Each structure stands twice: as structure tokens, then as C-alpha cells.
CSV table of C-alpha atoms in Angstrom, one decimal:
chain,number,residue,atom,x,y,z
A,25,MET,CA,66.6,104.2,38.1
A,26,ARG,CA,64.0,101.9,39.7
A,27,MET,CA,62.6,101.0,36.3
A,28,ILE,CA,66.0,100.1,35.0
A,29,LYS,CA,66.6,97.9,38.1
A,30,HIS,CA,63.3,96.1,37.5
A,31,PHE,CA,64.1,95.7,33.8
A,32,ILE,CA,67.5,94.1,34.7
A,33,GLN,CA,65.8,91.8,37.3
A,34,PHE,CA,63.2,90.7,34.7
A,35,GLY,CA,65.9,90.0,32.1
A,36,LEU,CA,67.9,87.8,34.6
A,37,ILE,CA,64.7,85.9,35.5
A,38,PHE,CA,64.0,85.4,31.8
A,39,LEU,CA,67.5,84.1,31.1
A,40,LEU,CA,67.3,81.7,34.1
A,41,ILE,CA,64.0,80.3,32.9
A,42,GLY,CA,65.3,79.9,29.4
A,43,SER,CA,68.4,78.1,30.6
A,44,LEU,CA,66.4,75.7,32.8
A,45,LEU,CA,64.1,74.9,29.8
A,46,PHE,CA,67.1,74.3,27.6
A,47,PHE,CA,69.4,72.4,29.9
A,48,GLY,CA,67.0,71.0,32.5
A,49,ASN,CA,65.5,67.5,32.7
A,50,GLU,CA,62.8,67.8,30.0
A,51,SER,CA,59.8,65.4,29.7
A,52,GLY,CA,60.5,62.1,28.0
A,53,TYR,CA,60.0,62.8,24.3
A,54,ALA,CA,59.1,65.9,22.2
A,55,GLU,CA,56.0,65.7,20.0
A,56,ASP,CA,58.1,65.6,16.8
A,57,ALA,CA,60.3,62.8,18.1
A,58,ALA,CA,57.5,60.3,19.2
A,59,VAL,CA,53.9,59.5,18.6
A,60,THR,CA,51.3,57.8,20.8
A,61,VAL,CA,49.3,55.1,19.0
A,62,LYS,CA,45.6,55.9,18.8
A,63,LYS,CA,42.5,53.9,17.8
A,64,GLY,CA,42.7,52.9,14.2
A,65,ASP,CA,46.4,53.5,13.8
A,66,THR,CA,48.6,50.9,12.1
A,67,LEU,CA,52.3,50.8,11.6
A,68,TYR,CA,51.7,51.5,7.9
A,69,SER,CA,49.5,54.5,8.5
A,70,ILE,CA,52.0,56.0,11.0
A,71,SER,CA,55.0,55.4,8.7
A,72,LYS,CA,53.2,56.9,5.7
A,73,LYS,CA,52.1,60.0,7.7
A,74,HIS,CA,55.7,60.7,8.8
A,75,ASN,CA,57.4,59.8,5.4
A,76,LEU,CA,59.1,56.6,6.8
A,77,THR,CA,59.1,53.0,5.7
A,78,ILE,CA,57.5,50.4,8.0
A,79,GLU,CA,60.9,48.8,8.3
A,80,ASP,CA,62.4,52.0,9.5
A,81,LEU,CA,59.8,52.5,12.2
A,82,ARG,CA,59.8,48.8,13.3
A,83,ASN,CA,63.6,48.6,13.5
A,84,TYR,CA,64.0,51.9,15.3
A,85,ASN,CA,61.5,50.8,18.0
A,86,GLY,CA,62.9,47.3,18.3
A,87,LEU,CA,59.5,45.7,17.2
A,88,GLN,CA,59.5,42.0,16.3
A,89,ASN,CA,56.5,42.4,14.0
A,90,ASN,CA,53.9,45.0,12.9
A,91,THR,CA,51.7,44.7,15.9
A,92,ILE,CA,51.1,47.9,17.9
A,93,TYR,CA,48.6,48.8,20.6
A,94,ILE,CA,46.6,51.9,21.7
A,95,GLY,CA,48.6,54.1,24.0
A,96,GLN,CA,52.0,52.7,22.9
A,97,LYS,CA,54.7,55.3,22.4
A,98,LEU,CA,56.7,55.0,19.1
A,99,LEU,CA,59.9,56.9,18.5
A,100,LEU,CA,60.3,58.5,15.1
A,101,PRO,CA,63.8,58.2,13.6
A,102,PRO,CA,65.3,61.5,12.5
A,103,LEU,CA,65.2,62.1,8.7
A,104,THR,CA,69.0,62.2,8.6
A,105,GLU,CA,69.1,58.6,9.9
A,106,THR,CA,67.0,57.4,7.0
A,107,GLU,CA,68.9,59.4,4.4
A,108,LEU,CA,71.7,57.6,2.6
A,109,MET,CA,75.1,58.9,1.4
A,110,TYR,CA,76.8,57.4,-1.6
A,111,SER,CA,80.5,56.6,-1.8
A,112,VAL,CA,82.3,55.9,-5.0
A,113,ILE,CA,84.9,53.1,-4.5
A,114,VAL,CA,87.6,52.2,-7.0
A,115,GLY,CA,88.8,48.7,-6.1
A,116,SER,CA,89.1,46.7,-3.0
A,117,PHE,CA,92.5,45.2,-2.0
A,118,SER,CA,93.7,42.8,0.7
A,119,ASN,CA,97.2,44.3,0.3
A,120,LYS,CA,97.5,47.9,1.4
A,121,ASP,CA,100.6,48.5,-0.9
A,122,ASN,CA,98.4,47.6,-4.0
A,123,ALA,CA,95.8,50.0,-2.8
A,124,ASN,CA,98.4,52.8,-2.5
A,125,LYS,CA,99.6,52.0,-6.0
A,126,GLN,CA,96.1,52.4,-7.3
A,127,LEU,CA,95.8,55.7,-5.4
A,128,ALA,CA,99.0,57.0,-6.9
A,129,SER,CA,97.7,56.1,-10.4
A,130,MET,CA,94.5,58.1,-9.8
A,131,LYS,CA,96.4,61.1,-8.5
A,132,LYS,CA,98.4,61.2,-11.7
A,133,GLU,CA,95.1,61.5,-13.5
A,134,GLY,CA,94.2,64.5,-11.2
A,135,ILE,CA,91.6,62.4,-9.3
A,136,LYS,CA,91.2,63.2,-5.6
A,137,ALA,CA,90.8,60.0,-3.6
A,138,THR,CA,91.8,58.4,-0.3
A,139,VAL,CA,92.4,54.9,1.1
A,140,ILE,CA,89.9,53.6,3.6
A,141,SER,CA,89.8,50.2,5.3
A,142,LYS,CA,87.0,47.8,5.9
A,143,VAL,CA,87.0,44.6,8.0
A,144,ILE,CA,84.8,41.9,6.6
A,145,ASN,CA,84.5,38.5,8.3
A,146,GLY,CA,87.7,39.2,10.2
A,147,LYS,CA,89.8,40.2,7.2
A,148,THR,CA,90.9,43.8,6.4
A,149,TYR,CA,90.4,45.2,2.9
A,150,TYR,CA,91.7,48.5,1.6
A,151,ARG,CA,89.4,50.5,-0.7
A,152,ILE,CA,90.0,53.7,-2.7
A,153,GLN,CA,87.2,56.2,-2.0
A,154,ALA,CA,86.8,58.8,-4.7
A,155,GLY,CA,84.0,61.0,-3.4
A,156,VAL,CA,81.0,60.9,-1.1
A,157,PHE,CA,77.7,62.3,-2.4
A,158,SER,CA,74.2,62.9,-0.9
A,159,LYS,CA,72.6,62.2,-4.3
A,160,LYS,CA,72.9,58.9,-6.0
A,161,GLU,CA,72.9,60.4,-9.5
A,162,ASN,CA,76.0,62.4,-8.7
A,163,ALA,CA,77.8,59.3,-7.4
A,164,GLU,CA,76.8,57.5,-10.7
A,165,LYS,CA,78.2,60.4,-12.7
A,166,GLN,CA,81.5,60.1,-10.8
A,167,LYS,CA,81.6,56.4,-11.4
A,168,LYS,CA,81.2,56.9,-15.2
A,169,ILE,CA,84.0,59.5,-15.2
A,170,LEU,CA,86.3,57.1,-13.4
A,171,ARG,CA,85.5,54.3,-15.8
A,172,LYS,CA,86.1,56.5,-18.8
A,173,SER,CA,89.5,57.3,-17.2
A,174,GLY,CA,90.3,53.6,-17.3
A,175,PHE,CA,89.3,52.6,-13.7
A,176,MET,CA,86.8,50.0,-14.7
A,177,ASP,CA,86.4,48.6,-11.1
A,178,ALA,CA,84.7,51.7,-9.9
A,179,TYR,CA,81.4,51.1,-8.1
A,180,VAL,CA,78.9,52.9,-5.7
A,181,VAL,CA,78.4,52.0,-2.0
A,182,THR,CA,75.6,53.3,0.2
A,183,ASN,CA,76.3,54.5,3.7
A,184,LYS,CA,74.3,55.9,6.6
A,185,TYR,CA,75.4,58.7,8.8
A,186,LEU,CA,77.0,57.5,12.0
A,187,HIS,CA,74.7,57.9,14.9
A,188,VAL,CA,73.8,56.4,18.3
A,189,ASN,CA,70.0,56.0,18.8
A,190,GLY,CA,69.4,58.6,16.1
A,191,ILE,CA,71.8,61.2,17.6
A,192,GLN,CA,74.7,62.4,15.4
A,193,LEU,CA,77.3,65.0,16.0
A,194,GLY,CA,75.9,68.5,15.5
A,195,ASP,CA,72.5,67.6,17.0
A,196,SER,CA,71.4,69.5,20.0
A,197,TYR,CA,71.3,68.5,23.7
A,198,LYS,CA,67.6,68.8,23.5
A,199,ASN,CA,67.6,66.1,20.8
A,200,VAL,CA,69.5,63.8,23.2
A,201,LEU,CA,66.7,64.2,25.8
A,202,GLN,CA,64.1,63.5,23.1
A,203,ARG,CA,65.8,60.3,22.0
A,204,PHE,CA,66.9,58.9,25.4
A,205,GLY,CA,64.1,60.3,27.6
A,206,LYS,CA,64.1,62.1,30.9
A,207,PRO,CA,66.9,61.1,33.3
A,208,LEU,CA,66.5,60.7,37.0
A,209,LYS,CA,69.4,63.1,37.6
A,210,THR,CA,72.3,64.8,35.8
A,211,GLU,CA,75.8,65.7,36.8
A,212,ASP,CA,78.0,68.4,35.1
A,213,HIS,CA,81.8,68.5,34.7
A,214,LEU,CA,83.1,71.2,32.4
A,215,ASN,CA,81.3,70.6,29.1
A,216,ILE,CA,80.3,67.0,29.9
A,217,ARG,CA,76.9,66.2,31.2
A,218,SER,CA,76.2,62.7,32.7
A,219,LEU,CA,72.6,61.5,32.5
A,220,TYR,CA,71.5,58.9,35.0
A,221,TYR,CA,68.5,56.7,34.2
A,222,ILE,CA,69.0,54.0,36.9
A,223,ASP,CA,71.0,54.4,40.2
A,224,GLU,CA,74.1,52.3,39.3
A,225,GLY,CA,75.7,54.5,36.7
A,226,ALA,CA,75.4,57.1,33.9
A,227,GLY,CA,73.6,55.8,30.9
A,228,VAL,CA,74.6,58.7,28.7
A,229,ARG,CA,77.5,61.2,28.7
A,230,VAL,CA,77.2,64.2,26.4
A,231,ASN,CA,79.9,66.6,25.3
A,232,PHE,CA,78.2,69.8,24.1
A,233,ASN,CA,78.7,73.4,23.5
A,234,MET,CA,77.2,75.3,26.5
A,235,LYS,CA,76.5,78.3,24.3
A,236,ASN,CA,74.4,76.7,21.6
A,237,GLY,CA,73.8,73.1,22.9
A,238,SER,CA,75.5,71.5,19.9
A,239,VAL,CA,76.7,68.0,20.6
A,240,PHE,CA,80.3,67.1,19.7
A,241,GLY,CA,80.7,63.9,21.6
A,242,LEU,CA,78.4,61.2,22.9
A,243,GLN,CA,79.0,58.1,25.1
A,244,VAL,CA,76.2,55.6,25.7
A,245,TYR,CA,76.2,52.7,28.1
A,246,PRO,CA,73.3,50.3,27.4
A,247,GLU,CA,73.4,48.4,30.7
A,248,PHE,CA,72.5,51.7,32.5
A,249,LEU,CA,69.5,52.4,30.2
A,250,ARG,CA,66.0,51.2,29.8
A,251,LEU,CA,65.8,51.2,26.0
A,252,ASN,CA,65.1,48.6,23.4
A,253,THR,CA,66.1,50.7,20.4
A,254,LEU,CA,69.9,50.2,20.8
A,255,PRO,CA,71.6,47.2,19.1
A,256,THR,CA,73.2,45.6,22.2
A,257,GLN,CA,74.5,42.4,20.6
A,258,LYS,CA,77.2,42.0,17.9
A,259,ALA,CA,74.9,40.5,15.4
A,260,LYS,CA,72.5,43.4,15.7
A,261,VAL,CA,75.4,45.9,15.5
A,262,LEU,CA,76.5,44.4,12.2
A,263,ASN,CA,72.9,44.5,11.0
A,264,GLU,CA,72.6,48.2,11.9
A,265,TYR,CA,76.0,49.6,11.0
A,266,ARG,CA,77.4,46.8,8.7
A,267,TYR,CA,81.1,45.9,8.7
A,268,PRO,CA,83.4,48.2,10.6
A,269,ASN,CA,86.4,50.1,9.1
A,270,LYS,CA,88.7,48.6,11.8
A,271,VAL,CA,88.6,46.0,14.5
A,272,LYS,CA,90.8,46.5,17.6
A,273,LYS,CA,91.6,44.5,20.7
A,274,THR,CA,91.8,46.5,23.9
A,275,SER,CA,92.4,45.7,27.6
A,276,CYS,CA,89.4,45.8,29.9
A,277,TYR,CA,88.7,44.6,33.5
A,278,GLU,CA,92.5,44.8,34.2
A,279,THR,CA,93.5,41.4,32.8
A,280,ALA,CA,90.8,40.7,30.2
A,281,ASN,CA,90.6,41.7,26.5
A,282,CYS,CA,87.7,43.3,24.8
A,283,GLU,CA,87.0,44.0,21.1
A,284,GLN,CA,86.2,47.2,19.5
A,285,PHE,CA,84.4,47.9,16.2
A,286,ILE,CA,85.5,51.2,14.7
A,287,TYR,CA,83.4,53.0,12.1
A,288,GLN,CA,84.6,56.1,10.3
A,289,PHE,CA,82.5,58.2,8.0
A,290,ASN,CA,82.2,61.9,7.0
A,291,ASN,CA,84.8,63.1,9.7
A,292,THR,CA,82.9,61.2,12.4
A,293,GLU,CA,84.1,58.1,14.3
A,294,LEU,CA,82.0,55.6,16.2
A,295,ILE,CA,83.7,53.1,18.5
A,296,ILE,CA,81.5,50.2,19.8
A,297,GLN,CA,83.2,48.1,22.5
A,298,PHE,CA,82.1,44.6,23.3
A,299,ASP,CA,82.3,42.8,26.6
A,300,ARG,CA,84.6,39.9,27.4
A,301,ASP,CA,82.0,37.5,25.9
A,302,GLY,CA,82.7,39.1,22.5
A,303,LYS,CA,79.0,39.6,21.9
A,304,THR,CA,77.5,42.1,24.3
A,305,VAL,CA,77.9,45.9,23.8
A,306,GLN,CA,79.7,47.7,26.6
A,307,TYR,CA,79.4,51.2,25.2
A,308,PHE,CA,79.1,53.4,22.1
A,309,ASP,CA,81.5,56.3,21.7
A,310,LEU,CA,80.6,58.9,19.0
A,311,LYS,CA,83.2,61.7,18.3
A,312,GLU,CA,84.9,63.7,15.7
A,313,LEU,CA,87.5,61.9,13.6
A,314,ARG,CA,91.0,63.1,14.3
């Protein structure tokens, strides 16, 4: 009986330690998420070693040039961020009714497709999306099939997975700590954990499954973070994410209006809200598309 009691106590202690290691405030970055520059390292040698391009590494760390120094910490973008997806688009219309007519014609031919929107320079365009592929050759095959069916305006568009600072839905809570670093404190409410990096407010709020740590929602507030890897100005947002699917005006600060860029891809939605000045990012909100 005494042995069973000791065994149970040992098991409880083991589970407690495991939960602290998983959910606790871990050290800044894991070894596979960052590297420390050593003597003789160059941006080229580091990028080659980790199967990245110099541009990927430079942009992800907010570097203005290729200069690095000994002891500098460089974050490594996850492989999924550098991988591209390929969408097959059949036409782009300024009138949604024309897009729906095109969609109806394709459905008569037995082609599965959907209408998506894209806002370019303030104007909304409606595109017919006929498949999303992880391999470019498969997208090209789909394009050829569509053109043989008479849809000569079919073309391929490249897309990146939606993410915030390298975190996408389905990543683990541990990945969040790797990318954003060790918070000063955390607060829990149901399945939402708030991460504080400076005293004023939470820099990150994570919605995650308490059983397996899988992230299904992420809100990021740049003004409460000490990071230079986030695009915090509209011009940089466009450079990182390209044109949004939708642009929306929303009320903020009681009487003021703010603007939102809404990106939608692969059942994921990213909302980026800008401040009253129309330039500075207020927050990023990554969630499942409903």
C-alpha cells in the first residue's frame, strides 16, 4: 500500500513538472528557433546552413543590410513561412455579378471553384479561385485543364500561409514562446493566456487547447512588445502580406474610425487593424475563418 502511495505521489510530481515545463515562462528562444552569431559567421553562411535565403533571414529579423555581429541573436523563420501555396485564378472582375456568371459557367463544366475578393489600391476585385496547391506543377496542370475547357484567362498566383511573426494556427504554445520570447508574467482566463512583456498591457493573447497546446487563435499588440520582426506600418504590412481580401472601416476610441485589412486563406483569417493615423498597426488577430 505504501509503495502504491509513493508511486502515485511520484506520478503527480512528474505531471506537475511536465505541465510547468510546457506552460510555464520558458527561456527566450529555443535552439531550433534562433541562432547566436559566432566568429566567422555571415548572413550567407547562416542562411545556407538552415536552408533559407538571405532575404528570408534579413527580412524576418528586420535587418536593414547584411551586417551582423558576434553574439547577435537571429531568429529563424519556420519552414512553413517560406513555403508557398499556389492558387489557380480564372479571371478578375470589378463587378461581382460578372464573377458569379463566370463561376456558374465553370460549375456547368463540373469545375469546383469559388469567388474570392481582393482589394488593390482601394478598389475591390472579384476572382474565381479554382484550387490551391502546395506544388507549382500541380497548379500548372490545373491551369492547362481550365484553358483546354475554354477558360483562357486562367493563371497561377503564389500565396504564403497566414501567420503573425511566424506563428500560424495549429502551431504549439511552445512555438509562441519561441517566437515572442519570455514574458514578464502571464494571466489565464479559460483557454486564453495573456503574455505581458512590458507593464502597460498584454503584448500577446493566445487561444490554445489546454490538452495538446495547439493554437487556434492569436492576438498581437505591437506597442506592448519589444520586437523588430513585426511589420508595424501599413507600407510594411503590404510588403509582407500583399493586398488584403477586404478593407473595412471600424469604430475605435469611441468617436474615431480605424481601418482594417482582412486577409483570408486556407480557412484562416488575419485581421490587421491600423490606428487613427491610418498607418500604424494597432493589432494582429489570427483566427479560423468562419
